[in-house]
Amino acid sequence: MNRKAVIDIGSNSIKFFAGEKDNAGSLKTILDTLAVTRLGEGLDRLGIIPDYVMERNVSAIEKFCKTADKLQVSEIAAVGTMALRSAKNSSEFTKRVKKACGLDVKIITGDQEAYLSYLGAASALQTDGDILLFDNGGGSTEFIFGDIYHIKEKFSINLGAVRITEKYFDSLLPSPSHIKEALLEIRRELLRLSNVSIPAFIAGIGGTVTSMAAIKQKLDTYEMDAVEGSILTKSDVKEQLELLFGKTPDERKSIPGLSPERAYVILGGSLIIYSIMDVFDIKKITVSSRGLRHGLMSQLFEKDKQGD
């Protein structure tokens, strides 16, 4: 048995993925789960990760390490993305993780994040042509252009669900003026990519798009197979925004298909998704539940193969 685990430390959640290769060489999922820990909370305002935020995130990682031990994995790879790239005290965070469970956290660049996300999602997409894959996270959004075999271009912009939420939607009920201001900022960021050519096939990954797919299907419990390959139209996104506008975060928790842990940031993330579709005149997107963790897992097994 050769099992490996990946811990993806994002601005809004920490994802844990354990897998092994079957006899045919295909990757088999053992466990794919997450904890919403909001590592990016307060980061824009303070420039550092507050101690209480650091504590809950280190605790979550420690629990995942214990889970990995129970699953008898042979190797764990942990990576940090936008929040750890931005925080002035990210080295303190990695030291705490090392002390808590002996795990080395590698802070990857925006380009590395984009590549791993693309590697993880592209192999499952049902298309032979060019692809635009975007990954809307808590602290940043990555845009990757290519096909299922190669990346041609990639861009990372500082536009994430946590960042927009904290800047504009800290009050319980979002006001029309704050929604308008948020949309203007999102649009300004996206227009930096206005000269790129958009292919016919567009796919989205990350917690916001998978949550929106689950809301569309009114899933009582999250089902990866139901979400993978599903379609979100611009009308779907607009309809969900209208549902979110008049609700507080607590009221959003009762929306069928929405995980309660996502209720705080779902409006900010959904505004980003809508703006991407609006600015680039995208009528529909294919949703993928795969991402960075799958790409990193693929690399881990490829490294083993090269070492044989």
Short mmCIF file of C-alpha atoms in Angstrom, two decimals:
data_model
loop_
_atom_site.label_atom_id
_atom_site.label_comp_id
_atom_site.label_asym_id
_atom_site.label_seq_id
_atom_site.Cartn_x
_atom_site.Cartn_y
_atom_site.Cartn_z
CA MET A 1 0.00 0.00 0.00
CA ASN A 2 1.43 3.37 -1.08
CA ARG A 3 -0.76 6.13 0.25
CA LYS A 4 0.03 9.83 0.21
CA ALA A 5 -1.67 12.92 1.59
CA VAL A 6 -1.82 16.57 0.59
CA ILE A 7 -2.71 19.52 2.82
CA ASP A 8 -3.64 22.67 0.89
CA ILE A 9 -3.61 25.70 3.22
CA GLY A 10 -5.74 28.41 1.64
CA SER A 11 -7.02 31.79 2.76
CA ASN A 12 -10.49 30.48 3.61
CA SER A 13 -10.10 26.73 4.08
CA ILE A 14 -7.61 23.94 4.57
CA LYS A 15 -8.15 20.98 2.25
CA PHE A 16 -6.98 17.46 3.06
CA PHE A 17 -6.67 14.85 0.33
CA ALA A 18 -5.41 11.29 0.80
CA GLY A 19 -5.05 8.89 -2.10
CA GLU A 20 -3.32 5.83 -3.45
CA LYS A 21 -2.62 4.31 -6.84
CA ASP A 22 -4.61 1.19 -7.76
CA ASN A 23 -3.21 -1.76 -9.70
CA ALA A 24 -4.04 -0.06 -13.00
CA GLY A 25 -2.11 3.06 -11.99
CA SER A 26 -5.20 5.22 -11.47
CA LEU A 27 -5.45 7.52 -8.47
CA LYS A 28 -7.98 6.31 -5.91
CA THR A 29 -9.37 8.80 -3.38
CA ILE A 30 -9.20 7.61 0.22
CA LEU A 31 -10.40 10.84 1.85
CA ASP A 32 -11.12 14.30 0.46
CA THR A 33 -12.30 16.80 3.06
CA LEU A 34 -11.74 20.33 4.35
CA ALA A 35 -11.97 22.62 7.34
CA VAL A 36 -13.07 26.25 6.92
CA THR A 37 -10.50 28.05 9.08
CA ARG A 38 -10.25 31.50 7.44
CA LEU A 39 -6.48 31.96 7.64
CA GLY A 40 -6.87 35.23 5.72
CA GLU A 41 -9.14 36.80 8.35
CA GLY A 42 -7.91 40.33 9.13
CA LEU A 43 -4.86 39.95 6.90
CA ASP A 44 -5.59 42.88 4.56
CA ARG A 45 -6.07 45.21 7.49
CA LEU A 46 -3.25 44.02 9.75
CA GLY A 47 -0.67 42.61 7.33
CA ILE A 48 -0.17 39.66 9.69
CA ILE A 49 -2.04 36.54 10.74
CA PRO A 50 -3.51 37.28 14.21
CA ASP A 51 -2.53 34.84 16.93
CA TYR A 52 -6.03 33.43 17.43
CA VAL A 53 -6.36 32.80 13.68
CA MET A 54 -2.95 31.15 13.61
CA GLU A 55 -3.90 28.95 16.55
CA ARG A 56 -7.07 27.55 14.98
CA ASN A 57 -5.35 26.89 11.66
CA VAL A 58 -2.38 25.09 13.26
CA SER A 59 -4.86 23.04 15.28
CA ALA A 60 -6.72 22.02 12.11
CA ILE A 61 -3.48 21.00 10.40
CA GLU A 62 -2.46 18.98 13.45
CA LYS A 63 -5.78 17.10 13.29
CA PHE A 64 -5.25 16.37 9.60
CA CYS A 65 -1.75 15.02 10.38
CA LYS A 66 -3.30 12.65 12.91
CA THR A 67 -5.83 11.58 10.29
CA ALA A 68 -2.96 10.90 7.88
CA ASP A 69 -1.28 8.72 10.52
CA LYS A 70 -4.48 6.71 10.97
CA LEU A 71 -4.70 6.24 7.21
CA GLN A 72 -1.07 5.05 7.19
CA VAL A 73 0.14 7.43 4.52
CA SER A 74 3.80 7.23 3.55
CA GLU A 75 4.20 10.92 2.71
CA ILE A 76 2.45 14.22 3.44
CA ALA A 77 2.99 17.35 1.34
CA ALA A 78 1.69 20.67 2.67
CA VAL A 79 1.54 23.93 0.72
CA GLY A 80 0.41 27.44 1.58
CA THR A 81 -1.02 29.92 -0.91
CA MET A 82 -2.11 33.59 -0.93
CA ALA A 83 -2.52 34.19 2.80
CA LEU A 84 0.91 32.81 3.62
CA ARG A 85 2.47 34.60 0.65
CA SER A 86 1.09 37.90 1.96
CA ALA A 87 1.46 37.66 5.74
CA LYS A 88 4.53 39.28 7.29
CA ASN A 89 4.56 36.58 9.98
CA SER A 90 4.14 33.55 7.72
CA SER A 91 7.46 32.13 8.98
CA GLU A 92 6.03 32.09 12.50
CA PHE A 93 3.08 30.09 11.19
CA THR A 94 5.27 27.50 9.46
CA LYS A 95 7.38 27.17 12.62
CA ARG A 96 4.27 26.50 14.70
CA VAL A 97 3.08 23.84 12.28
CA LYS A 98 6.53 22.20 12.36
CA LYS A 99 6.50 22.19 16.17
CA ALA A 100 2.92 20.88 16.37
CA CYS A 101 3.20 17.94 14.01
CA GLY A 102 6.64 17.88 12.37
CA LEU A 103 5.27 19.00 9.03
CA ASP A 104 7.15 21.32 6.67
CA VAL A 105 4.84 23.78 4.91
CA LYS A 106 6.04 25.04 1.52
CA ILE A 107 4.73 28.48 0.54
CA ILE A 108 4.22 28.39 -3.21
CA THR A 109 4.08 31.25 -5.71
CA GLY A 110 0.97 32.35 -7.60
CA ASP A 111 2.36 30.72 -10.75
CA GLN A 112 2.99 27.45 -8.93
CA GLU A 113 -0.52 27.56 -7.49
CA ALA A 114 -2.01 28.13 -10.94
CA TYR A 115 0.00 25.28 -12.44
CA LEU A 116 -0.97 22.75 -9.75
CA SER A 117 -4.64 23.76 -9.94
CA TYR A 118 -4.60 23.32 -13.70
CA LEU A 119 -2.78 20.01 -13.48
CA GLY A 120 -5.37 18.75 -11.01
CA ALA A 121 -8.47 19.83 -12.92
CA ALA A 122 -7.55 19.61 -16.63
CA SER A 123 -7.25 15.83 -16.81
CA ALA A 124 -10.90 15.42 -15.77
CA LEU A 125 -12.35 18.00 -18.17
CA GLN A 126 -14.24 16.63 -21.15
CA THR A 127 -12.81 18.67 -24.01
CA ASP A 128 -10.09 18.41 -26.64
CA GLY A 129 -9.81 22.13 -27.37
CA ASP A 130 -8.45 25.18 -25.60
CA ILE A 131 -9.45 25.80 -21.98
CA LEU A 132 -9.71 28.75 -19.63
CA LEU A 133 -9.59 27.49 -16.07
CA PHE A 134 -10.09 29.95 -13.23
CA ASP A 135 -9.62 29.23 -9.54
CA ASN A 136 -11.41 31.66 -7.23
CA GLY A 137 -9.92 31.27 -3.76
CA GLY A 138 -10.11 33.20 -0.52
CA GLY A 139 -7.24 35.57 -1.25
CA SER A 140 -6.62 35.43 -5.00
CA THR A 141 -7.98 34.26 -8.33
CA GLU A 142 -5.86 32.39 -10.86
CA PHE A 143 -6.56 32.32 -14.60
CA ILE A 144 -4.90 29.56 -16.62
CA PHE A 145 -5.11 29.22 -20.40
CA GLY A 146 -4.16 26.03 -22.25
CA ASP A 147 -5.46 22.61 -23.26
CA ILE A 148 -5.63 19.32 -21.36
CA TYR A 149 -1.92 18.75 -22.04
CA HIS A 150 -0.22 22.15 -21.74
CA ILE A 151 -0.47 25.52 -20.04
CA LYS A 152 -0.02 28.44 -22.46
CA GLU A 153 -0.54 31.44 -20.16
CA LYS A 154 -1.38 32.03 -16.52
CA PHE A 155 -2.25 35.07 -14.42
CA SER A 156 -2.87 35.53 -10.71
CA ILE A 157 -4.70 38.58 -9.33
CA ASN A 158 -5.33 39.64 -5.73
CA LEU A 159 -9.06 39.09 -5.86
CA GLY A 160 -10.54 36.58 -3.44
CA ALA A 161 -13.76 35.81 -1.56
CA VAL A 162 -12.32 36.55 1.90
CA ARG A 163 -10.65 39.76 0.73
CA ILE A 164 -13.84 41.17 -0.84
CA THR A 165 -16.01 40.02 2.10
CA GLU A 166 -13.84 41.67 4.75
CA LYS A 167 -13.52 44.90 2.80
CA TYR A 168 -17.20 45.38 1.90
CA PHE A 169 -19.46 42.99 3.78
CA ASP A 170 -18.48 43.03 7.45
CA SER A 171 -21.95 44.30 8.40
CA LEU A 172 -24.70 41.72 8.87
CA LEU A 173 -26.82 42.79 5.90
CA PRO A 174 -25.01 43.90 2.70
CA SER A 175 -26.07 47.37 1.57
CA PRO A 176 -26.69 48.21 -2.11
CA SER A 177 -23.88 50.80 -1.97
CA HIS A 178 -21.35 48.25 -0.66
CA ILE A 179 -22.39 45.75 -3.33
CA LYS A 180 -21.89 48.42 -5.98
CA GLU A 181 -18.45 49.36 -4.58
CA ALA A 182 -17.39 45.72 -4.46
CA LEU A 183 -18.46 45.15 -8.06
CA LEU A 184 -16.53 48.22 -9.20
CA GLU A 185 -13.32 47.00 -7.54
CA ILE A 186 -13.73 43.48 -8.91
CA ARG A 187 -14.35 44.83 -12.39
CA ARG A 188 -11.27 47.08 -12.21
CA GLU A 189 -9.10 44.09 -11.33
CA LEU A 190 -10.56 41.92 -14.08
CA LEU A 191 -10.16 44.59 -16.75
CA ARG A 192 -6.40 44.17 -16.34
CA LEU A 193 -6.93 40.97 -18.36
CA SER A 194 -9.21 42.59 -20.96
CA ASN A 195 -6.80 41.93 -23.85
CA VAL A 196 -6.76 38.14 -23.45
CA SER A 197 -8.60 35.87 -25.87
CA ILE A 198 -11.29 33.74 -24.20
CA PRO A 199 -11.74 30.17 -25.53
CA ALA A 200 -15.12 28.46 -25.89
CA PHE A 201 -14.55 26.09 -22.96
CA ILE A 202 -14.38 27.72 -19.52
CA ALA A 203 -14.10 25.80 -16.26
CA GLY A 204 -14.14 27.02 -12.67
CA ILE A 205 -12.72 25.45 -9.53
CA GLY A 206 -12.63 26.45 -5.87
CA GLY A 207 -15.06 26.65 -2.99
CA THR A 208 -17.31 29.34 -4.45
CA VAL A 209 -18.13 27.63 -7.76
CA THR A 210 -18.55 24.20 -6.17
CA SER A 211 -20.85 25.74 -3.54
CA MET A 212 -22.90 27.45 -6.25
CA ALA A 213 -23.21 24.15 -8.12
CA ALA A 214 -24.43 22.48 -4.91
CA ILE A 215 -26.94 25.30 -4.33
CA LYS A 216 -28.24 24.96 -7.89
CA GLN A 217 -28.84 21.26 -7.31
CA LYS A 218 -30.15 21.80 -3.75
CA LEU A 219 -27.86 19.07 -2.43
CA ASP A 220 -28.64 18.07 1.16
CA THR A 221 -25.06 16.89 1.54
CA TYR A 222 -22.14 17.79 -0.70
CA GLU A 223 -21.62 15.18 -3.44
CA MET A 224 -18.43 15.55 -5.42
CA ASP A 225 -19.69 13.38 -8.28
CA ALA A 226 -22.81 15.55 -8.65
CA VAL A 227 -20.76 18.74 -8.72
CA GLU A 228 -17.97 17.51 -11.02
CA GLY A 229 -18.72 18.48 -14.62
CA SER A 230 -21.95 20.31 -13.79
CA ILE A 231 -22.86 23.57 -15.52
CA LEU A 232 -23.44 27.07 -14.12
CA THR A 233 -24.98 29.62 -16.48
CA LYS A 234 -24.78 33.35 -16.03
CA SER A 235 -28.51 33.28 -15.25
CA ASP A 236 -27.86 30.70 -12.50
CA VAL A 237 -25.24 32.96 -10.93
CA LYS A 238 -27.42 36.06 -11.16
CA GLU A 239 -30.34 34.18 -9.59
CA GLN A 240 -28.18 33.07 -6.67
CA LEU A 241 -26.86 36.60 -6.15
CA GLU A 242 -30.40 37.89 -5.87
CA LEU A 243 -31.03 35.20 -3.25
CA LEU A 244 -27.93 36.24 -1.27
CA PHE A 245 -28.38 40.03 -1.42
CA GLY A 246 -31.19 40.20 1.13
CA LYS A 247 -29.76 37.74 3.65
CA THR A 248 -27.38 37.97 6.59
CA PRO A 249 -24.66 35.31 6.90
CA ASP A 250 -26.77 33.45 9.47
CA GLU A 251 -29.80 33.50 7.19
CA ARG A 252 -27.71 32.15 4.30
CA LYS A 253 -26.95 29.01 6.32
CA SER A 254 -30.48 27.77 5.62
CA ILE A 255 -30.02 27.91 1.82
CA PRO A 256 -30.27 24.32 0.48
CA GLY A 257 -26.91 23.15 -0.85
CA LEU A 258 -24.80 25.80 0.93
CA SER A 259 -22.42 24.56 3.59
CA PRO A 260 -22.89 26.74 6.73
CA GLU A 261 -19.12 27.31 6.87
CA ARG A 262 -19.30 29.05 3.46
CA ALA A 263 -22.16 31.38 4.42
CA TYR A 264 -19.88 34.27 5.43
CA VAL A 265 -17.86 34.49 2.20
CA ILE A 266 -20.29 33.17 -0.43
CA LEU A 267 -21.57 36.62 -1.44
CA GLY A 268 -18.09 38.03 -2.05
CA GLY A 269 -17.07 34.93 -4.01
CA SER A 270 -20.29 34.91 -6.06
CA LEU A 271 -19.81 38.55 -7.04
CA ILE A 272 -16.37 37.61 -8.39
CA ILE A 273 -17.81 34.70 -10.39
CA TYR A 274 -20.59 36.88 -11.83
CA SER A 275 -18.10 39.62 -12.74
CA ILE A 276 -15.79 37.16 -14.51
CA MET A 277 -18.71 35.97 -16.62
CA ASP A 278 -19.90 39.53 -17.26
CA VAL A 279 -16.54 41.13 -18.13
CA PHE A 280 -15.51 38.29 -20.47
CA ASP A 281 -19.02 37.68 -21.87
CA ILE A 282 -19.13 34.07 -20.66
CA LYS A 283 -22.54 32.40 -20.91
CA LYS A 284 -21.74 29.23 -18.97
CA ILE A 285 -18.93 27.54 -17.04
CA THR A 286 -18.18 23.90 -16.30
CA VAL A 287 -17.61 23.26 -12.60
CA SER A 288 -14.80 21.02 -11.38
CA SER A 289 -14.40 19.79 -7.81
CA ARG A 290 -10.74 19.00 -8.47
CA GLY A 291 -7.86 21.41 -7.99
CA LEU A 292 -4.47 22.11 -6.48
CA ARG A 293 -4.53 19.11 -4.14
CA HIS A 294 -5.05 16.73 -7.07
CA GLY A 295 -2.23 18.35 -9.03
CA LEU A 296 0.18 18.10 -6.10
CA MET A 297 -0.84 14.48 -5.48
CA SER A 298 -0.11 13.72 -9.12
CA GLN A 299 3.36 15.22 -8.72
CA LEU A 300 4.05 13.14 -5.61
CA PHE A 301 3.30 9.89 -7.42
CA GLU A 302 5.17 11.03 -10.52
CA LYS A 303 8.23 11.67 -8.34
CA ASP A 304 7.99 8.09 -7.05
CA LYS A 305 7.73 6.80 -10.60
CA GLN A 306 10.85 8.70 -11.68
CA GLY A 307 12.71 7.34 -8.65
CA ASP A 308 11.96 3.72 -9.56
#
